[in-house]
PDB file of C-alpha atoms and ligand atoms in Angstrom:
ATOM      1  CA  MET S  15      12.538   5.547  14.378  1.00 79.00           C
ATOM      2  CA  LYS S  16      11.070   6.244  10.933  1.00 89.00           C
ATOM      3  CA  LYS S  17       8.651   9.169  10.418  1.00 94.00           C
ATOM      4  CA  ILE S  18       5.041   7.941  10.227  1.00 97.00           C
ATOM      5  CA  LYS S  19       3.686   8.446   6.687  1.00 98.00           C
ATOM      6  CA  ILE S  20       0.098   8.419   5.445  1.00 98.00           C
ATOM      7  CA  SER S  21      -0.816   6.855   2.099  1.00 98.00           C
ATOM      8  CA  PRO S  22      -4.534   7.507   1.528  1.00 98.00           C
ATOM      9  CA  SER S  23      -6.270   4.906  -0.643  1.00 98.00           C
ATOM     10  CA  ILE S  24      -8.187   6.527  -3.514  1.00 98.00           C
ATOM     11  CA  LEU S  25     -10.436   3.466  -3.620  1.00 98.00           C
ATOM     12  CA  SER S  26     -12.654   5.426  -1.205  1.00 97.00           C
ATOM     13  CA  ALA S  27     -12.423   8.668  -3.231  1.00 98.00           C
ATOM     14  CA  ASP S  28     -15.112  10.089  -5.537  1.00 98.00           C
ATOM     15  CA  PHE S  29     -14.199   8.261  -8.760  1.00 98.00           C
ATOM     16  CA  SER S  30     -16.081  10.848 -10.809  1.00 98.00           C
ATOM     17  CA  ASN S  31     -13.681  13.478  -9.511  1.00 98.00           C
ATOM     18  CA  LEU S  32     -10.304  11.823  -9.008  1.00 98.00           C
ATOM     19  CA  ARG S  33      -8.174  14.804 -10.089  1.00 98.00           C
ATOM     20  CA  THR S  34      -9.725  17.043  -7.424  1.00 98.00           C
ATOM     21  CA  GLU S  35      -9.616  14.235  -4.862  1.00 98.00           C
ATOM     22  CA  ILE S  36      -5.865  13.686  -5.211  1.00 98.00           C
ATOM     23  CA  GLN S  37      -5.304  17.445  -5.036  1.00 98.00           C
ATOM     24  CA  ARG S  38      -7.317  17.471  -1.782  1.00 98.00           C
ATOM     25  CA  LEU S  39      -5.093  14.686  -0.470  1.00 98.00           C
ATOM     26  CA  GLU S  40      -1.941  16.606  -1.391  1.00 98.00           C
ATOM     27  CA  SER S  41      -3.114  19.855   0.239  1.00 98.00           C
ATOM     28  CA  GLY S  42      -4.377  17.810   3.203  1.00 98.00           C
ATOM     29  CA  GLY S  43      -0.851  16.608   3.978  1.00 98.00           C
ATOM     30  CA  ALA S  44      -0.776  13.092   2.478  1.00 98.00           C
ATOM     31  CA  ASP S  45       2.756  11.704   2.029  1.00 98.00           C
ATOM     32  CA  MET S  46       1.837   9.583  -1.005  1.00 98.00           C
ATOM     33  CA  ILE S  47      -1.221   8.308  -2.889  1.00 98.00           C
ATOM     34  CA  HIS S  48      -2.218   4.651  -2.472  1.00 98.00           C
ATOM     35  CA  VAL S  49      -3.670   3.409  -5.766  1.00 98.00           C
ATOM     36  CA  ASP S  50      -5.552   0.119  -5.452  1.00 98.00           C
ATOM     37  CA  VAL S  51      -5.428  -1.680  -8.797  1.00 98.00           C
ATOM     38  CA  MET S  52      -7.825  -4.621  -8.967  1.00 98.00           C
ATOM     39  CA  ASP S  53      -8.469  -6.915 -11.930  1.00 98.00           C
ATOM     40  CA  GLY S  54     -11.601  -8.840 -10.947  1.00 98.00           C
ATOM     41  CA  HIS S  55      -9.506 -12.024 -11.042  1.00 97.00           C
ATOM     42  CA  PHE S  56      -6.966 -11.890  -8.217  1.00 97.00           C
ATOM     43  CA  VAL S  57      -9.619 -10.073  -6.165  1.00 97.00           C
ATOM     44  CA  PRO S  58     -13.403  -9.964  -6.776  1.00 97.00           C
ATOM     45  CA  ASN S  59     -13.388  -6.266  -7.753  1.00 98.00           C
ATOM     46  CA  LEU S  60     -12.238  -4.192 -10.741  1.00 98.00           C
ATOM     47  CA  THR S  61     -10.927  -0.638 -10.379  1.00 98.00           C
ATOM     48  CA  ILE S  62      -8.444   1.325 -12.500  1.00 98.00           C
ATOM     49  CA  GLY S  63      -5.425   0.658 -14.724  1.00 98.00           C
ATOM     50  CA  PRO S  64      -2.448   2.422 -16.356  1.00 98.00           C
ATOM     51  CA  PRO S  65      -4.402   5.032 -18.411  1.00 98.00           C
ATOM     52  CA  VAL S  66      -6.053   6.470 -15.286  1.00 98.00           C
ATOM     53  CA  ILE S  67      -2.786   6.468 -13.327  1.00 98.00           C
ATOM     54  CA  LYS S  68      -1.080   8.251 -16.239  1.00 98.00           C
ATOM     55  CA  ALA S  69      -3.830  10.864 -16.355  1.00 98.00           C
ATOM     56  CA  LEU S  70      -3.670  11.488 -12.587  1.00 98.00           C
ATOM     57  CA  LYS S  71       0.125  11.578 -12.341  1.00 98.00           C
ATOM     58  CA  LYS S  72       0.222  14.983 -14.072  1.00 97.00           C
ATOM     59  CA  HIS S  73      -1.880  16.491 -11.303  1.00 98.00           C
ATOM     60  CA  SER S  74       0.095  15.572  -8.219  1.00 98.00           C
ATOM     61  CA  SER S  75       3.683  15.849  -7.046  1.00 98.00           C
ATOM     62  CA  LEU S  76       3.113  13.034  -4.539  1.00 98.00           C
ATOM     63  CA  LEU S  77       4.577   9.543  -4.950  1.00 98.00           C
ATOM     64  CA  PHE S  78       2.128   7.003  -6.380  1.00 98.00           C
ATOM     65  CA  ASP S  79       2.107   3.960  -4.091  1.00 98.00           C
ATOM     66  CA  VAL S  80       0.564   1.441  -6.511  1.00 99.00           C
ATOM     67  CA  HIS S  81      -0.847  -1.744  -4.996  1.00 98.00           C
ATOM     68  CA  LEU S  82      -1.278  -4.335  -7.756  1.00 98.00           C
ATOM     69  CA  MET S  83      -3.984  -6.809  -6.793  1.00 98.00           C
ATOM     70  CA  ILE S  84      -3.789  -8.445 -10.220  1.00 98.00           C
ATOM     71  CA  SER S  85      -2.696 -11.824 -11.490  1.00 97.00           C
ATOM     72  CA  PRO S  86      -0.738 -12.662 -13.470  1.00 96.00           C
ATOM     73  CA  VAL S  87       1.237  -9.531 -12.586  1.00 98.00           C
ATOM     74  CA  HIS S  88       4.748  -9.884 -14.133  1.00 97.00           C
ATOM     75  CA  LYS S  89       3.781  -8.976 -17.711  1.00 97.00           C
ATOM     76  CA  TYR S  90       2.008  -5.780 -16.555  1.00 98.00           C
ATOM     77  CA  ILE S  91       4.766  -4.306 -14.351  1.00 98.00           C
ATOM     78  CA  GLN S  92       6.292  -2.276 -17.224  1.00 98.00           C
ATOM     79  CA  SER S  93       2.993  -0.538 -18.080  1.00 98.00           C
ATOM     80  CA  TYR S  94       2.389   0.528 -14.463  1.00 98.00           C
ATOM     81  CA  SER S  95       5.948   1.818 -14.307  1.00 98.00           C
ATOM     82  CA  GLU S  96       5.472   3.818 -17.535  1.00 98.00           C
ATOM     83  CA  ALA S  97       2.108   5.120 -16.276  1.00 98.00           C
ATOM     84  CA  GLY S  98       3.885   6.733 -13.318  1.00 98.00           C
ATOM     85  CA  ALA S  99       3.913   4.290 -10.407  1.00 98.00           C
ATOM     86  CA  ASP S 100       6.742   5.159  -7.986  1.00 98.00           C
ATOM     87  CA  ILE S 101       6.289   2.209  -5.634  1.00 99.00           C
ATOM     88  CA  ILE S 102       5.032  -1.014  -7.220  1.00 99.00           C
ATOM     89  CA  THR S 103       3.687  -3.506  -4.710  1.00 98.00           C
ATOM     90  CA  ILE S 104       2.844  -7.029  -5.825  1.00 98.00           C
ATOM     91  CA  HIS S 105       1.386 -10.136  -4.171  1.00 98.00           C
ATOM     92  CA  PRO S 106       3.599 -13.275  -4.079  1.00 96.00           C
ATOM     93  CA  GLU S 107       0.473 -15.296  -4.837  1.00 90.00           C
ATOM     94  CA  ALA S 108       0.136 -13.390  -8.161  1.00 94.00           C
ATOM     95  CA  THR S 109       3.459 -14.071  -9.876  1.00 93.00           C
ATOM     96  CA  GLU S 110       4.992 -17.272 -11.185  1.00 91.00           C
ATOM     97  CA  ASP S 111       8.476 -16.087 -10.139  1.00 96.00           C
ATOM     98  CA  LEU S 112       8.632 -13.497  -7.345  1.00 97.00           C
ATOM     99  CA  ASN S 113      12.365 -12.964  -7.745  1.00 98.00           C
ATOM    100  CA  SER S 114      12.143 -12.029 -11.429  1.00 98.00           C
ATOM    101  CA  SER S 115       9.215  -9.701 -10.737  1.00 98.00           C
ATOM    102  CA  ILE S 116      11.221  -7.978  -7.988  1.00 98.00           C
ATOM    103  CA  LEU S 117      14.196  -7.625 -10.341  1.00 98.00           C
ATOM    104  CA  LYS S 118      11.943  -6.271 -13.104  1.00 98.00           C
ATOM    105  CA  ILE S 119      10.592  -3.507 -10.817  1.00 98.00           C
ATOM    106  CA  LYS S 120      14.121  -2.605  -9.684  1.00 98.00           C
ATOM    107  CA  GLU S 121      15.407  -2.593 -13.287  1.00 98.00           C
ATOM    108  CA  LEU S 122      12.719   0.006 -14.035  1.00 98.00           C
ATOM    109  CA  GLY S 123      14.091   2.175 -11.212  1.00 98.00           C
ATOM    110  CA  LYS S 124      10.976   1.852  -9.083  1.00 98.00           C
ATOM    111  CA  LYS S 125      10.655   0.964  -5.394  1.00 98.00           C
ATOM    112  CA  VAL S 126       9.478  -2.597  -4.890  1.00 98.00           C
ATOM    113  CA  GLY S 127       6.899  -3.709  -2.343  1.00 98.00           C
ATOM    114  CA  ILE S 128       5.563  -7.138  -1.478  1.00 98.00           C
ATOM    115  CA  SER S 129       2.065  -7.452  -0.032  1.00 98.00           C
ATOM    116  CA  LEU S 130       1.066 -10.288   2.298  1.00 97.00           C
ATOM    117  CA  ASN S 131      -2.577 -11.261   2.605  1.00 97.00           C
ATOM    118  CA  PRO S 132      -3.755 -11.916   6.177  1.00 98.00           C
ATOM    119  CA  GLU S 133      -3.304 -15.682   5.864  1.00 96.00           C
ATOM    120  CA  THR S 134       0.095 -15.503   4.098  1.00 96.00           C
ATOM    121  CA  LYS S 135       3.088 -16.176   6.350  1.00 96.00           C
ATOM    122  CA  ILE S 136       6.266 -14.046   6.419  1.00 97.00           C
ATOM    123  CA  ASP S 137       8.280 -17.187   5.535  1.00 97.00           C
ATOM    124  CA  VAL S 138       7.117 -16.704   1.920  1.00 96.00           C
ATOM    125  CA  ILE S 139       9.211 -13.521   1.586  1.00 97.00           C
ATOM    126  CA  LEU S 140      12.108 -14.060   4.027  1.00 98.00           C
ATOM    127  CA  GLU S 141      14.658 -14.678   1.260  1.00 97.00           C
ATOM    128  CA  PHE S 142      13.665 -11.454  -0.537  1.00 98.00           C
ATOM    129  CA  LEU S 143      13.789  -8.980   2.364  1.00 98.00           C
ATOM    130  CA  GLU S 144      17.279  -7.720   1.439  1.00 98.00           C
ATOM    131  CA  LYS S 145      16.034  -6.839  -2.066  1.00 98.00           C
ATOM    132  CA  ILE S 146      12.820  -4.948  -1.333  1.00 98.00           C
ATOM    133  CA  ASP S 147      11.895  -1.444  -0.204  1.00 98.00           C
ATOM    134  CA  LEU S 148       8.525  -2.117   1.435  1.00 98.00           C
ATOM    135  CA  VAL S 149       6.388  -4.863   2.953  1.00 98.00           C
ATOM    136  CA  LEU S 150       2.634  -4.239   2.817  1.00 98.00           C
ATOM    137  CA  ILE S 151       0.795  -6.144   5.543  1.00 98.00           C
ATOM    138  CA  MET S 152      -2.876  -6.590   4.592  1.00 98.00           C
ATOM    139  CA  SER S 153      -5.193  -6.171   7.566  1.00 98.00           C
ATOM    140  CA  VAL S 154      -8.233  -7.129   5.459  1.00 98.00           C
ATOM    141  CA  ASN S 155      -8.694  -9.641   2.676  1.00 97.00           C
ATOM    142  CA  PRO S 156      -8.008  -7.505  -0.400  1.00 97.00           C
ATOM    143  CA  GLY S 157     -10.776  -6.365  -2.730  1.00 97.00           C
ATOM    144  CA  PHE S 158     -12.834  -3.706  -1.006  1.00 96.00           C
ATOM    145  CA  GLY S 159     -12.566  -0.595   1.142  1.00 96.00           C
ATOM    146  CA  GLY S 160     -14.562  -0.185   4.336  1.00 97.00           C
ATOM    147  CA  GLN S 161     -13.851  -3.662   5.731  1.00 98.00           C
ATOM    148  CA  LYS S 162     -13.165  -4.452   9.410  1.00 98.00           C
ATOM    149  CA  PHE S 163      -9.538  -4.378  10.635  1.00 98.00           C
ATOM    150  CA  MET S 164      -8.102  -7.834  11.452  1.00 98.00           C
ATOM    151  CA  PRO S 165      -6.051  -7.268  14.673  1.00 98.00           C
ATOM    152  CA  GLU S 166      -4.388 -10.685  14.416  1.00 98.00           C
ATOM    153  CA  VAL S 167      -2.087  -9.330  11.686  1.00 98.00           C
ATOM    154  CA  LEU S 168      -0.340  -7.119  14.275  1.00 98.00           C
ATOM    155  CA  SER S 169       1.601 -10.177  15.483  1.00 98.00           C
ATOM    156  CA  LYS S 170       2.891 -10.532  11.913  1.00 98.00           C
ATOM    157  CA  VAL S 171       3.983  -6.869  11.996  1.00 98.00           C
ATOM    158  CA  LYS S 172       5.850  -7.460  15.272  1.00 98.00           C
ATOM    159  CA  GLU S 173       7.521 -10.598  13.862  1.00 98.00           C
ATOM    160  CA  LEU S 174       8.566  -8.691  10.717  1.00 98.00           C
ATOM    161  CA  LYS S 175       9.912  -5.773  12.788  1.00 98.00           C
ATOM    162  CA  LYS S 176      11.993  -8.187  14.856  1.00 98.00           C
ATOM    163  CA  ILE S 177      13.459  -9.821  11.736  1.00 98.00           C
ATOM    164  CA  GLN S 178      14.136  -6.370  10.246  1.00 98.00           C
ATOM    165  CA  SER S 179      16.175  -5.259  13.275  1.00 97.00           C
ATOM    166  CA  GLU S 180      18.001  -8.619  13.545  1.00 98.00           C
ATOM    167  CA  LYS S 181      19.015  -8.397   9.863  1.00 98.00           C
ATOM    168  CA  LYS S 182      19.653  -4.626  10.132  1.00 98.00           C
ATOM    169  CA  LEU S 183      17.385  -3.915   7.156  1.00 98.00           C
ATOM    170  CA  ASN S 184      15.550  -0.697   6.401  1.00 97.00           C
ATOM    171  CA  PHE S 185      12.451  -1.522   4.335  1.00 98.00           C
ATOM    172  CA  ASP S 186       9.205   0.326   5.096  1.00 98.00           C
ATOM    173  CA  ILE S 187       6.396  -1.560   6.837  1.00 98.00           C
ATOM    174  CA  GLU S 188       2.991  -0.495   5.515  1.00 98.00           C
ATOM    175  CA  ILE S 189      -0.417  -1.680   6.732  1.00 98.00           C
ATOM    176  CA  ASP S 190      -3.548  -1.647   4.621  1.00 98.00           C
ATOM    177  CA  GLY S 191      -7.186  -2.254   5.409  1.00 98.00           C
ATOM    178  CA  GLY S 192      -9.641  -1.030   8.030  1.00 98.00           C
ATOM    179  CA  ILE S 193      -7.191   1.460   9.578  1.00 98.00           C
ATOM    180  CA  ASN S 194      -8.919   4.002  11.839  1.00 98.00           C
ATOM    181  CA  PHE S 195      -8.052   6.425  14.667  1.00 97.00           C
ATOM    182  CA  GLU S 196      -8.065   3.655  17.297  1.00 95.00           C
ATOM    183  CA  ASN S 197      -6.128   0.818  15.648  1.00 97.00           C
ATOM    184  CA  SER S 198      -3.570   3.120  13.940  1.00 97.00           C
ATOM    185  CA  LYS S 199      -1.802   3.615  17.281  1.00 96.00           C
ATOM    186  CA  LYS S 200      -1.526  -0.154  17.824  1.00 97.00           C
ATOM    187  CA  ALA S 201      -0.221  -0.586  14.268  1.00 98.00           C
ATOM    188  CA  ILE S 202       2.471   2.067  14.841  1.00 97.00           C
ATOM    189  CA  GLU S 203       3.444   0.508  18.196  1.00 96.00           C
ATOM    190  CA  ALA S 204       3.735  -2.895  16.468  1.00 98.00           C
ATOM    191  CA  GLY S 205       6.244  -1.418  13.996  1.00 98.00           C
ATOM    192  CA  VAL S 206       4.329   0.033  11.033  1.00 98.00           C
ATOM    193  CA  ASN S 207       5.631   3.319   9.554  1.00 98.00           C
ATOM    194  CA  ILE S 208       3.208   3.801   6.637  1.00 98.00           C
ATOM    195  CA  LEU S 209      -0.553   3.746   7.183  1.00 98.00           C
ATOM    196  CA  VAL S 210      -2.916   3.165   4.262  1.00 98.00           C
ATOM    197  CA  SER S 211      -6.408   4.400   4.833  1.00 98.00           C
ATOM    198  CA  GLY S 212      -9.386   5.015   2.562  1.00 98.00           C
ATOM    199  CA  THR S 213     -12.658   5.131   4.470  1.00 98.00           C
ATOM    200  CA  THR S 214     -11.299   6.844   7.607  1.00 98.00           C
ATOM    201  CA  ILE S 215      -9.581   9.595   5.607  1.00 98.00           C
ATOM    202  CA  PHE S 216     -12.375  10.282   3.117  1.00 98.00           C
ATOM    203  CA  LYS S 217     -15.423   9.695   5.313  1.00 98.00           C
ATOM    204  CA  SER S 218     -14.598  10.671   8.955  1.00 98.00           C
ATOM    205  CA  ASN S 219     -15.207  14.184  10.394  1.00 98.00           C
ATOM    206  CA  ASN S 220     -17.420  15.133   7.423  1.00 98.00           C
ATOM    207  CA  GLY S 221     -14.607  14.281   5.031  1.00 97.00           C
ATOM    208  CA  ASP S 222     -12.122  16.719   6.575  1.00 98.00           C
ATOM    209  CA  ILE S 223      -9.058  15.129   4.934  1.00 98.00           C
ATOM    210  CA  LYS S 224      -6.509  17.419   6.614  1.00 98.00           C
ATOM    211  CA  LYS S 225      -7.919  16.704  10.080  1.00 98.00           C
ATOM    212  CA  ASN S 226      -8.170  12.955   9.434  1.00 98.00           C
ATOM    213  CA  ILE S 227      -4.573  12.732   8.206  1.00 98.00           C
ATOM    214  CA  GLU S 228      -3.341  14.702  11.234  1.00 96.00           C
ATOM    215  CA  LEU S 229      -5.321  12.445  13.605  1.00 96.00           C
ATOM    216  CA  LEU S 230      -3.883   9.310  12.005  1.00 96.00           C
ATOM    217  CA  LYS S 231      -0.331  10.682  12.216  1.00 90.00           C
ATOM    218  CA  SER S 232      -0.582  11.749  15.860  1.00 86.00           C
ATOM    219  CA  LYS S 233       0.525   8.904  18.111  1.00 64.00           C
TER     220      LYS S 233
HETATM  221  C1  LIG T 307      -8.307  -3.308  -0.057  1.00 84.46           C
HETATM  222  C2  LIG T 307      -7.320  -2.213  -0.402  1.00 84.46           C
HETATM  223  C3  LIG T 307      -7.131  -1.231   0.730  1.00 84.46           C
HETATM  224  C4  LIG T 307      -8.421  -0.556   1.100  1.00 84.46           C
HETATM  225  C5  LIG T 307      -8.208   0.379   2.266  1.00 84.46           C
HETATM  226  O1  LIG T 307      -8.146  -4.357  -0.973  1.00 84.46           O
HETATM  227  O2  LIG T 307      -6.058  -2.757  -0.688  1.00 84.46           O
HETATM  228  O3  LIG T 307      -6.176  -0.244   0.336  1.00 84.46           O
HETATM  229  O4  LIG T 307      -8.893   0.160   0.011  1.00 84.46           O
HETATM  230  O5  LIG T 307      -9.429   1.017   2.462  1.00 84.46           O
HETATM  231  P1  LIG T 307     -10.076   1.131   3.909  1.00 84.46           P
HETATM  232  O6  LIG T 307      -9.152   2.052   4.651  1.00 84.46           O
HETATM  233  O7  LIG T 307     -11.424   1.710   3.654  1.00 84.46           O
HETATM  234  O8  LIG T 307     -10.112  -0.247   4.481  1.00 84.46           O
HETATM  235 ZN1  LIG T 308      -4.305  -1.299  -1.004  1.00 84.46          ZN
END
């Protein structure tokens, strides 16, 4: 049974104070930092890019779990790697050739993740499961923090977990979108081992990050 890890999404952080915010996450017990990169094309929102990631990387020893909601994505992988991404997660819908994008991330020595939108079936990535380090199951339609959790994706988590044990694979299963203190337990029971959370971590209990991370981790 893998240790449950928390990857807070800085999309819900104070963007005028990101250095302090990621230091709060680190001292609050976060296992990694979830960086939501949006291009206003793949998703209807625009956030940050390589220069900001590079600037932040110096101020944290945590892994940067970079979620690329951009398309096309292949030609930008190198710059996110150079900026300091440790895990690079891409959407199959955003690359012309998923296999070459996976190989590119691995060539750069980074961990590779594939993210599935709520309506995207697992079949799309079955042939790649042996090659990847992480599957990110979206429990909202990507683009914004603070959306409502879509419980129907838990059946996809269970299906993925079953395939993982049948094939004796060891990739991480991460869930992202609308995670709170109630549904996090169901997500863990379904087979998730990394929880992404923005709103719940930054806004609950008067923004007590340490308490919110502990509550999410406790089963
Ligand atoms: C949505 C992002 C998620 C989101 C999570 O497109 O990928 O990471 O920011 O934020 P909450 O926890 O507020 O739903
Ligand atoms: Zn995300």
